[in-house]
Coordinates of C-alpha atoms in Angstrom, one line a residue:
M23 CA -5.0 7.6 -12.2
T24 CA -6.8 7.9 -8.9
P25 CA -4.7 9.7 -6.3
M26 CA -4.1 7.9 -3.0
T27 CA -6.5 9.1 -0.3
T28 CA -6.1 9.0 3.5
E29 CA -9.2 6.9 4.0
G30 CA -8.6 4.3 6.7
A31 CA -5.5 6.1 8.0
D32 CA -4.9 6.9 11.6
P33 CA -7.4 9.6 12.7
P34 CA -6.1 12.9 14.2
T35 CA -5.8 13.2 18.0
T36 CA -9.0 14.2 19.7
K37 CA -10.2 14.7 23.3
T38 CA -10.4 10.9 23.6
P39 CA -7.3 9.6 21.8
A40 CA -7.6 6.1 23.2
G41 CA -11.1 5.8 21.9
S42 CA -10.2 7.1 18.5
A43 CA -7.2 4.8 18.2
R44 CA -9.4 1.9 19.2
R45 CA -12.0 2.7 16.6
A46 CA -9.3 3.1 14.0
L47 CA -7.9 -0.3 14.9
V48 CA -11.4 -1.9 14.7
G49 CA -11.9 -0.3 11.3
R50 CA -8.7 -1.5 9.9
L51 CA -9.2 -5.0 11.3
S52 CA -12.7 -5.1 9.9
W53 CA -11.5 -4.4 6.4
G54 CA -8.8 -6.9 6.9
L55 CA -11.3 -9.6 7.8
A56 CA -13.5 -8.6 4.9
D57 CA -10.5 -8.8 2.5
Q58 CA -9.5 -12.2 3.9
A59 CA -13.1 -13.4 3.5
A60 CA -13.1 -12.4 -0.1
S61 CA -9.7 -14.0 -0.7
S62 CA -10.9 -17.1 1.2
M63 CA -14.1 -17.5 -0.8
T64 CA -12.2 -17.0 -4.0
N65 CA -9.6 -19.7 -3.2
F66 CA -12.3 -22.0 -1.9
A67 CA -14.5 -21.7 -4.9
V68 CA -11.6 -22.2 -7.3
G69 CA -10.5 -25.4 -5.5
I70 CA -14.0 -26.8 -5.3
Y71 CA -14.8 -26.1 -8.9
V72 CA -11.5 -27.6 -10.1
A73 CA -12.0 -30.7 -7.9
R74 CA -15.5 -31.3 -9.3
S75 CA -14.5 -30.6 -12.9
L76 CA -11.2 -32.6 -13.1
G77 CA -11.4 -35.5 -10.7
L78 CA -9.0 -36.7 -8.1
T79 CA -5.7 -37.3 -10.1
A80 CA -6.0 -34.1 -12.2
F81 CA -6.9 -32.1 -9.1
G82 CA -3.6 -33.5 -7.6
V83 CA -1.7 -32.0 -10.5
F84 CA -3.5 -28.7 -10.0
S85 CA -2.5 -28.8 -6.4
L86 CA 1.2 -29.3 -7.2
A87 CA 1.0 -26.1 -9.3
W88 CA -0.8 -24.4 -6.4
V89 CA 1.8 -25.2 -3.8
T90 CA 4.6 -24.2 -6.2
Y91 CA 2.9 -20.8 -6.6
G92 CA 2.9 -20.5 -2.8
V93 CA 6.7 -20.9 -2.8
V94 CA 7.2 -18.1 -5.5
L95 CA 4.7 -15.9 -3.7
N96 CA 6.7 -16.2 -0.5
V97 CA 9.9 -15.3 -2.4
S98 CA 8.2 -12.0 -3.4
R99 CA 6.9 -11.4 0.0
G100 CA 10.2 -11.9 1.7
L101 CA 12.1 -9.6 -0.6
A102 CA 9.5 -6.9 -1.3
T103 CA 6.3 -6.7 0.7
D104 CA 7.2 -8.0 4.2
P105 CA 9.8 -5.3 4.7
L106 CA 7.2 -2.8 3.4
V107 CA 4.7 -3.8 6.0
V108 CA 7.2 -3.8 8.8
R109 CA 8.8 -0.4 8.0
F110 CA 6.2 1.6 6.1
S111 CA 3.0 1.0 8.0
G112 CA 1.5 4.3 9.1
V113 CA 4.3 6.4 7.7
P114 CA 3.9 9.7 5.8
H115 CA 2.2 9.4 2.4
A116 CA 5.2 10.4 0.3
S117 CA 7.4 7.8 2.0
W118 CA 4.7 5.2 1.5
R119 CA 4.4 6.0 -2.3
E120 CA 8.1 5.7 -2.9
A121 CA 8.4 2.4 -1.0
V122 CA 5.4 0.9 -2.7
A123 CA 6.7 1.8 -6.2
R124 CA 9.9 -0.1 -5.4
S125 CA 8.4 -3.0 -3.6
S126 CA 5.8 -3.6 -6.3
G127 CA 8.5 -3.4 -8.9
I128 CA 10.4 -6.1 -7.2
A129 CA 7.3 -8.3 -6.9
L130 CA 6.8 -7.9 -10.7
G131 CA 10.4 -8.7 -11.4
V132 CA 10.4 -11.8 -9.2
G133 CA 7.2 -13.0 -11.0
T134 CA 8.8 -12.5 -14.4
V135 CA 12.1 -14.2 -13.6
L136 CA 10.6 -17.2 -11.9
G137 CA 7.7 -17.3 -14.3
V138 CA 10.2 -17.8 -17.2
L139 CA 11.9 -20.6 -15.2
S140 CA 8.5 -22.3 -14.6
L141 CA 7.6 -22.0 -18.2
V142 CA 10.8 -23.5 -19.5
T143 CA 10.6 -26.3 -16.9
G144 CA 7.0 -27.1 -17.8
L145 CA 7.8 -27.3 -21.5
A146 CA 10.7 -29.6 -20.8
V147 CA 8.6 -31.9 -18.6
G148 CA 5.6 -32.1 -20.8
G149 CA 2.4 -34.0 -20.1
R150 CA -0.3 -32.7 -17.7
V151 CA 2.2 -31.7 -15.0
G152 CA 4.4 -29.9 -17.5
S153 CA 1.4 -28.1 -19.0
A154 CA 0.3 -26.9 -15.6
F155 CA 3.7 -25.5 -14.7
A156 CA 4.1 -23.8 -18.1
C157 CA 0.8 -22.1 -17.7
L158 CA 1.7 -21.1 -14.1
G159 CA 4.9 -19.4 -15.5
V160 CA 2.8 -17.3 -17.8
V161 CA 0.5 -15.9 -15.1
L162 CA 3.0 -15.5 -12.2
P163 CA 3.8 -11.8 -12.8
G164 CA 0.2 -10.8 -12.5
L165 CA -0.3 -13.1 -9.5
L166 CA 2.6 -11.5 -7.5
L167 CA 1.8 -7.9 -8.5
Q168 CA -1.8 -8.4 -7.3
D169 CA -0.6 -9.7 -4.0
A170 CA 1.8 -6.7 -3.7
W171 CA -1.0 -4.2 -3.9
R172 CA -2.8 -5.9 -1.0
F173 CA 0.2 -5.5 1.2
A174 CA 0.6 -1.9 0.1
F175 CA -3.0 -1.0 0.9
F176 CA -2.9 -2.5 4.4
A177 CA 0.4 -0.8 5.2
A178 CA -1.3 2.5 4.4
G179 CA -4.3 1.6 6.5
T180 CA -6.6 1.5 3.5
G181 CA -7.8 -2.1 3.7
R182 CA -11.0 -1.2 1.8
K183 CA -8.9 -0.9 -1.4
A184 CA -7.4 -4.4 -0.8
F185 CA -10.9 -5.8 -0.4
V186 CA -12.2 -4.2 -3.6
N187 CA -9.1 -5.5 -5.5
D188 CA -9.8 -9.0 -4.3
L189 CA -13.5 -8.6 -5.2
V190 CA -12.5 -7.7 -8.8
W191 CA -10.4 -10.8 -9.0
G192 CA -13.3 -12.9 -7.7
V193 CA -15.9 -11.4 -10.1
A194 CA -13.6 -12.0 -13.1
L195 CA -13.1 -15.6 -12.1
V196 CA -16.8 -16.5 -12.6
P197 CA -16.8 -16.4 -16.5
A198 CA -13.1 -17.5 -16.6
M199 CA -13.8 -20.7 -14.7
V200 CA -16.7 -21.5 -16.9
V201 CA -14.5 -21.1 -20.0
A202 CA -11.8 -23.3 -18.4
A203 CA -14.3 -26.0 -17.6
G204 CA -15.3 -26.1 -21.3
V205 CA -11.7 -26.7 -22.2
G206 CA -11.4 -29.3 -19.4
S207 CA -7.6 -29.3 -18.8
V208 CA -5.5 -28.4 -15.8
G209 CA -3.6 -25.8 -17.8
A210 CA -6.8 -24.0 -18.7
F211 CA -7.8 -23.7 -15.1
V212 CA -4.4 -22.3 -14.1
L213 CA -4.5 -19.8 -17.0
A214 CA -8.0 -18.7 -16.1
W215 CA -7.1 -18.2 -12.4
G216 CA -3.9 -16.3 -13.1
A217 CA -5.4 -14.1 -15.9
C218 CA -8.0 -12.9 -13.5
A219 CA -5.3 -12.0 -11.0
A220 CA -3.6 -9.9 -13.7
V221 CA -6.9 -8.0 -14.2
A222 CA -6.9 -7.2 -10.5
A223 CA -3.2 -6.3 -10.6
V224 CA -3.8 -3.7 -13.4
Y225 CA -6.8 -2.3 -11.4
G226 CA -4.4 -2.0 -8.4
C227 CA -2.3 0.5 -10.4
F228 CA -5.3 2.7 -10.9
Q229 CA -6.4 2.3 -7.3
S230 CA -3.0 3.4 -5.9
G231 CA -1.9 5.8 -8.7
I232 CA 1.5 4.1 -8.6
R233 CA 3.3 2.3 -11.3
P234 CA 5.7 -0.5 -10.3
G235 CA 9.3 0.6 -10.9
L236 CA 12.4 -1.6 -11.1
T237 CA 14.9 1.4 -11.1
G238 CA 15.1 1.4 -7.3
A239 CA 15.2 -2.4 -6.9
R240 CA 18.9 -2.6 -6.0
D241 CA 18.6 0.3 -3.4
W242 CA 15.5 -1.4 -1.8
L243 CA 17.3 -4.8 -1.5
R244 CA 20.3 -3.1 0.0
D245 CA 18.4 -0.8 2.4
H246 CA 16.3 -3.7 3.7
R247 CA 18.7 -6.6 3.5
D248 CA 18.7 -7.1 7.2
L249 CA 15.0 -8.1 7.0
G250 CA 14.5 -9.1 3.4
Y251 CA 17.0 -11.9 3.1
R252 CA 16.0 -13.5 6.4
Y253 CA 12.3 -13.2 5.6
L254 CA 13.1 -14.7 2.2
V255 CA 14.6 -17.8 3.7
E256 CA 11.9 -17.9 6.3
N257 CA 9.0 -17.6 3.8
V258 CA 10.6 -20.1 1.3
S259 CA 11.2 -22.6 4.1
N260 CA 7.6 -22.4 5.0
S261 CA 6.0 -22.8 1.6
G262 CA 8.9 -25.0 0.4
A263 CA 8.1 -27.4 3.2
S264 CA 4.6 -27.7 1.9
Q265 CA 6.0 -28.2 -1.6
L266 CA 8.4 -30.9 -0.5
R267 CA 5.6 -32.6 1.4
A268 CA 3.4 -32.6 -1.6
Y269 CA 6.1 -33.8 -4.0
G270 CA 7.1 -36.5 -1.5
L271 CA 3.6 -37.6 -0.8
G272 CA 3.0 -37.9 -4.6
A273 CA 6.2 -40.1 -4.9
V274 CA 5.4 -42.3 -1.9
V275 CA 1.7 -42.7 -2.1
G276 CA 0.7 -41.3 -5.5
V277 CA -0.5 -38.0 -7.1
G278 CA -4.1 -38.8 -6.0
A279 CA -3.0 -38.6 -2.4
V280 CA -2.0 -35.0 -3.0
G281 CA -5.5 -34.3 -4.2
V282 CA -6.9 -36.0 -1.1
I283 CA -4.9 -33.8 1.2
R284 CA -5.8 -30.7 -0.8
G285 CA -9.4 -31.6 -0.6
A286 CA -9.3 -32.0 3.2
E287 CA -7.6 -28.6 3.4
L288 CA -10.2 -27.0 1.2
L289 CA -12.8 -28.0 3.8
L290 CA -11.0 -25.6 6.1
G291 CA -10.4 -23.2 3.3
P292 CA -11.5 -20.0 5.1
F293 CA -8.9 -20.5 7.8
L294 CA -6.1 -21.6 5.5
A295 CA -6.6 -18.6 3.3
L296 CA -6.7 -16.4 6.4
L297 CA -3.3 -17.8 7.5
M298 CA -1.7 -17.4 4.1
G299 CA -2.5 -13.7 3.9
L300 CA -2.5 -13.0 7.6
S301 CA 0.6 -10.7 7.6
L302 CA -1.4 -8.3 5.5
V303 CA -3.2 -7.2 8.6
T304 CA -1.5 -8.6 11.7
V305 CA 2.1 -7.5 11.2
A306 CA 1.0 -3.9 10.4
E307 CA -1.3 -3.8 13.4
A308 CA 1.3 -5.4 15.7
A309 CA 3.8 -2.8 14.5
R310 CA 1.3 0.0 15.5
V311 CA 0.7 -1.6 18.9
L312 CA 4.4 -1.8 19.4
R313 CA 4.8 1.9 18.7
R314 CA 1.9 3.1 20.8
A315 CA 1.6 0.6 23.6
P316 CA 4.5 -1.9 23.6
H317 CA 3.4 -3.5 26.9
R318 CA 0.2 -4.7 25.1
L319 CA 2.0 -6.5 22.3
A320 CA 2.1 -9.9 24.0
A321 CA -1.6 -9.8 24.8
F322 CA -2.4 -8.7 21.2
C323 CA -0.5 -11.6 19.8
L324 CA -2.1 -14.1 22.2
L325 CA -5.6 -12.8 21.4
L326 CA -4.8 -13.0 17.7
G327 CA -3.4 -16.6 17.7
G328 CA -5.8 -18.0 20.3
G329 CA -8.8 -16.6 18.4
Q330 CA -7.7 -18.2 15.2
A331 CA -7.1 -21.6 16.8
A332 CA -10.5 -21.6 18.5
A333 CA -12.3 -20.7 15.3
A334 CA -10.5 -23.4 13.4
L335 CA -11.5 -26.0 16.0
L336 CA -15.1 -24.9 15.9
W337 CA -15.2 -25.1 12.1
G338 CA -13.6 -28.5 12.1
G339 CA -16.1 -29.7 14.6
A340 CA -18.9 -28.5 12.4
L341 CA -17.4 -30.3 9.4
L342 CA -17.7 -33.6 11.3
L343 CA -21.4 -33.1 11.3
V344 CA -21.7 -32.6 7.5
P345 CA -23.7 -35.5 5.8
D346 CA -21.9 -37.4 3.1
R347 CA -24.5 -36.4 0.6
A348 CA -23.7 -32.7 1.2
G349 CA -20.0 -33.3 1.1
E350 CA -20.2 -35.2 -2.2
F351 CA -22.2 -32.3 -3.6
V352 CA -19.3 -29.9 -2.7
L353 CA -16.2 -32.0 -3.5
G354 CA -17.6 -34.7 -5.7
G355 CA -15.5 -37.9 -5.7
V356 CA -12.8 -36.3 -3.5
W357 CA -15.1 -36.1 -0.5
G358 CA -14.9 -39.8 0.5
S359 CA -11.2 -39.8 1.1
A360 CA -10.9 -36.2 2.2
S361 CA -13.6 -36.4 4.9
E362 CA -11.5 -39.0 6.8
L363 CA -8.8 -36.4 7.4
I364 CA -10.9 -33.7 8.9
V365 CA -9.7 -34.2 12.5
P366 CA -5.9 -34.2 11.8
V367 CA -6.1 -31.3 9.3
T368 CA -8.2 -29.3 11.7
L369 CA -5.6 -29.8 14.5
G370 CA -2.9 -28.7 12.1
V371 CA -4.7 -25.6 11.1
A372 CA -5.5 -24.7 14.8
G373 CA -1.8 -25.2 15.7
A374 CA -0.7 -23.0 12.8
G375 CA -3.3 -20.3 13.8
L376 CA -1.9 -20.2 17.3
G377 CA 1.6 -19.8 16.0
T378 CA 0.8 -16.9 13.7
G379 CA 0.1 -14.7 16.7
A380 CA 3.7 -15.1 17.9
A381 CA 5.0 -14.7 14.3
A382 CA 3.3 -11.4 13.9
G383 CA 4.9 -10.2 17.2
L384 CA 8.4 -11.3 16.2
R385 CA 8.1 -9.5 12.8
A386 CA 6.8 -6.3 14.4
L387 CA 9.8 -6.4 16.8
G388 CA 12.1 -6.8 13.8
A389 CA 13.5 -9.9 15.4
A390 CA 14.3 -11.4 12.0
R391 CA 16.9 -13.8 13.4
R392 CA 14.5 -15.3 15.9
S393 CA 11.7 -15.4 13.4
L394 CA 14.0 -17.2 10.9
R395 CA 15.1 -19.7 13.5
S396 CA 11.5 -20.5 14.5
Q397 CA 10.4 -20.9 10.9
L398 CA 13.3 -23.2 10.0
I399 CA 12.6 -25.5 13.0
G400 CA 8.9 -25.5 12.2
S401 CA 9.5 -26.3 8.5
A402 CA 11.9 -29.1 9.3
C403 CA 9.3 -30.6 11.7
Y404 CA 6.6 -30.2 9.0
V405 CA 8.5 -32.1 6.3
A406 CA 9.7 -34.8 8.7
G407 CA 6.1 -35.3 10.1
G408 CA 4.5 -35.2 6.7
L409 CA 6.8 -37.6 4.9
G410 CA 7.6 -39.8 7.9
G411 CA 3.9 -40.2 8.5
A412 CA 3.3 -41.0 4.8
A413 CA 6.0 -43.7 4.9
L414 CA 4.5 -45.3 8.0
A415 CA 0.7 -45.0 7.3
G416 CA 0.1 -43.5 3.9
T417 CA -2.1 -40.4 3.4
A418 CA -3.7 -40.5 6.9
G419 CA -0.2 -40.9 8.5
S420 CA 1.0 -37.8 6.6
A421 CA -2.0 -35.7 7.9
W422 CA -1.4 -36.8 11.5
G423 CA 2.3 -36.2 11.2
V424 CA 1.8 -32.7 10.0
A425 CA -0.7 -32.0 12.8
A426 CA 1.8 -33.0 15.4
A427 CA 4.6 -31.0 13.7
T428 CA 2.5 -27.9 13.5
V429 CA 1.6 -27.8 17.2
C430 CA 5.3 -28.3 18.0
G431 CA 6.3 -25.5 15.6
S432 CA 3.7 -23.2 17.3
A433 CA 5.3 -23.8 20.6
V434 CA 8.7 -22.8 19.2
W435 CA 7.3 -19.5 17.9
W436 CA 5.9 -18.6 21.3
L437 CA 9.1 -19.4 23.1
H438 CA 11.1 -17.1 20.8
L439 CA 8.5 -14.3 21.1
R440 CA 8.8 -14.5 24.9
S441 CA 12.6 -14.3 24.7
A442 CA 12.4 -11.4 22.2
L443 CA 10.1 -9.5 24.5
R444 CA 12.4 -10.0 27.5
E445 CA 15.4 -8.8 25.5
R446 CA 13.5 -5.7 24.4
H447 CA 12.4 -5.0 28.0
H448 CA 16.0 -5.5 29.3
N449 CA 17.4 -3.2 26.6
S450 CA 14.8 -0.5 27.3
V451 CA 15.6 -0.3 31.1
P452 CA 18.1 2.6 31.6
E453 CA 21.4 1.7 33.2
V454 CA 21.7 3.0 36.8
R455 CA 25.2 4.1 37.7
T456 CA 26.2 3.8 41.4
S457 CA 29.5 5.6 41.2

């Protein structure tokens, strides 16, 4: 196996330490952006290909499996890789290796346990929906292990390896999607997508020189329970809100409506994929900023969130100029309905982007209680807005309800970050005795 190198790690102190640190930061962020671009294009291409191959209703079934995967992924991140990024970013190599072996083992274990549950549930349900969930259960271990390697590489400052790993997944998807299209079922596409992730997961073992281990799982969960369990609830409430909204929308309006919403989100795919994997880069970098220049953390988070929100608005504005012929070429029959939701979906993504800056700051501070509270409030608003809007005005009402809820949730994140920074400043001021 290939030994872990120090490529991308923090450079040694030189005569211009500020300049060196700045170049190291730019380098890590550049690889983070490259990795997210690869992940974004992979997710975008899969979604587009499935939408064009299966049609609106079947694409809605695929979307239900997709959002369910998001819930399971966030269980793994909360227990395994979020604590890894917060506490083992920029640490000595030996500590990093031990932590990665344990955290990746937990990710693999979560994928196996919940994969069996998904498989059994899918077989019991039957039909197209049941087949999709059964196939998802088969591929969950590989999907979660591949995601764990990405977190591990960014914690070590070796984002190039995460980028290469995602690239391997994307290249493997090309023939796999063609084969799945020949079969023509939702289950075939889920299997193809997940099998390629398993290929990248195995490659990650060779990249890191580490094998996932379950022997230290209990110790890991005990040592990091102050973060892990709160992050678990926080992450699951986030992705679970999306799942509840999707299931509820399917029940109130129809499964086709889930496909319409997913189609509109695909149009902003680069930014949604960036938000899903943002903690790979931002939490690790926010933790570094906190250690080296804590007074700059607020500005770093504001620049991060504001930049994402502005980019999402620009992209959404460009989408409004896309001709119908070009949109139909990309999304097929899904375009007509999805294009009507560009404005509310763009506003929702911009609001979420703004909030991720504050979320990164709270996690770097280790303020798990405030982070959890912010996420629970935001998730409750998301479900209420999405389902309330659906009941009042169908698919479009759901999109506008989610947009309003996301902007409100972002405001909650920033209020809690401001309070956490004030508390830290107050606690860091030495007590002055007058007697």
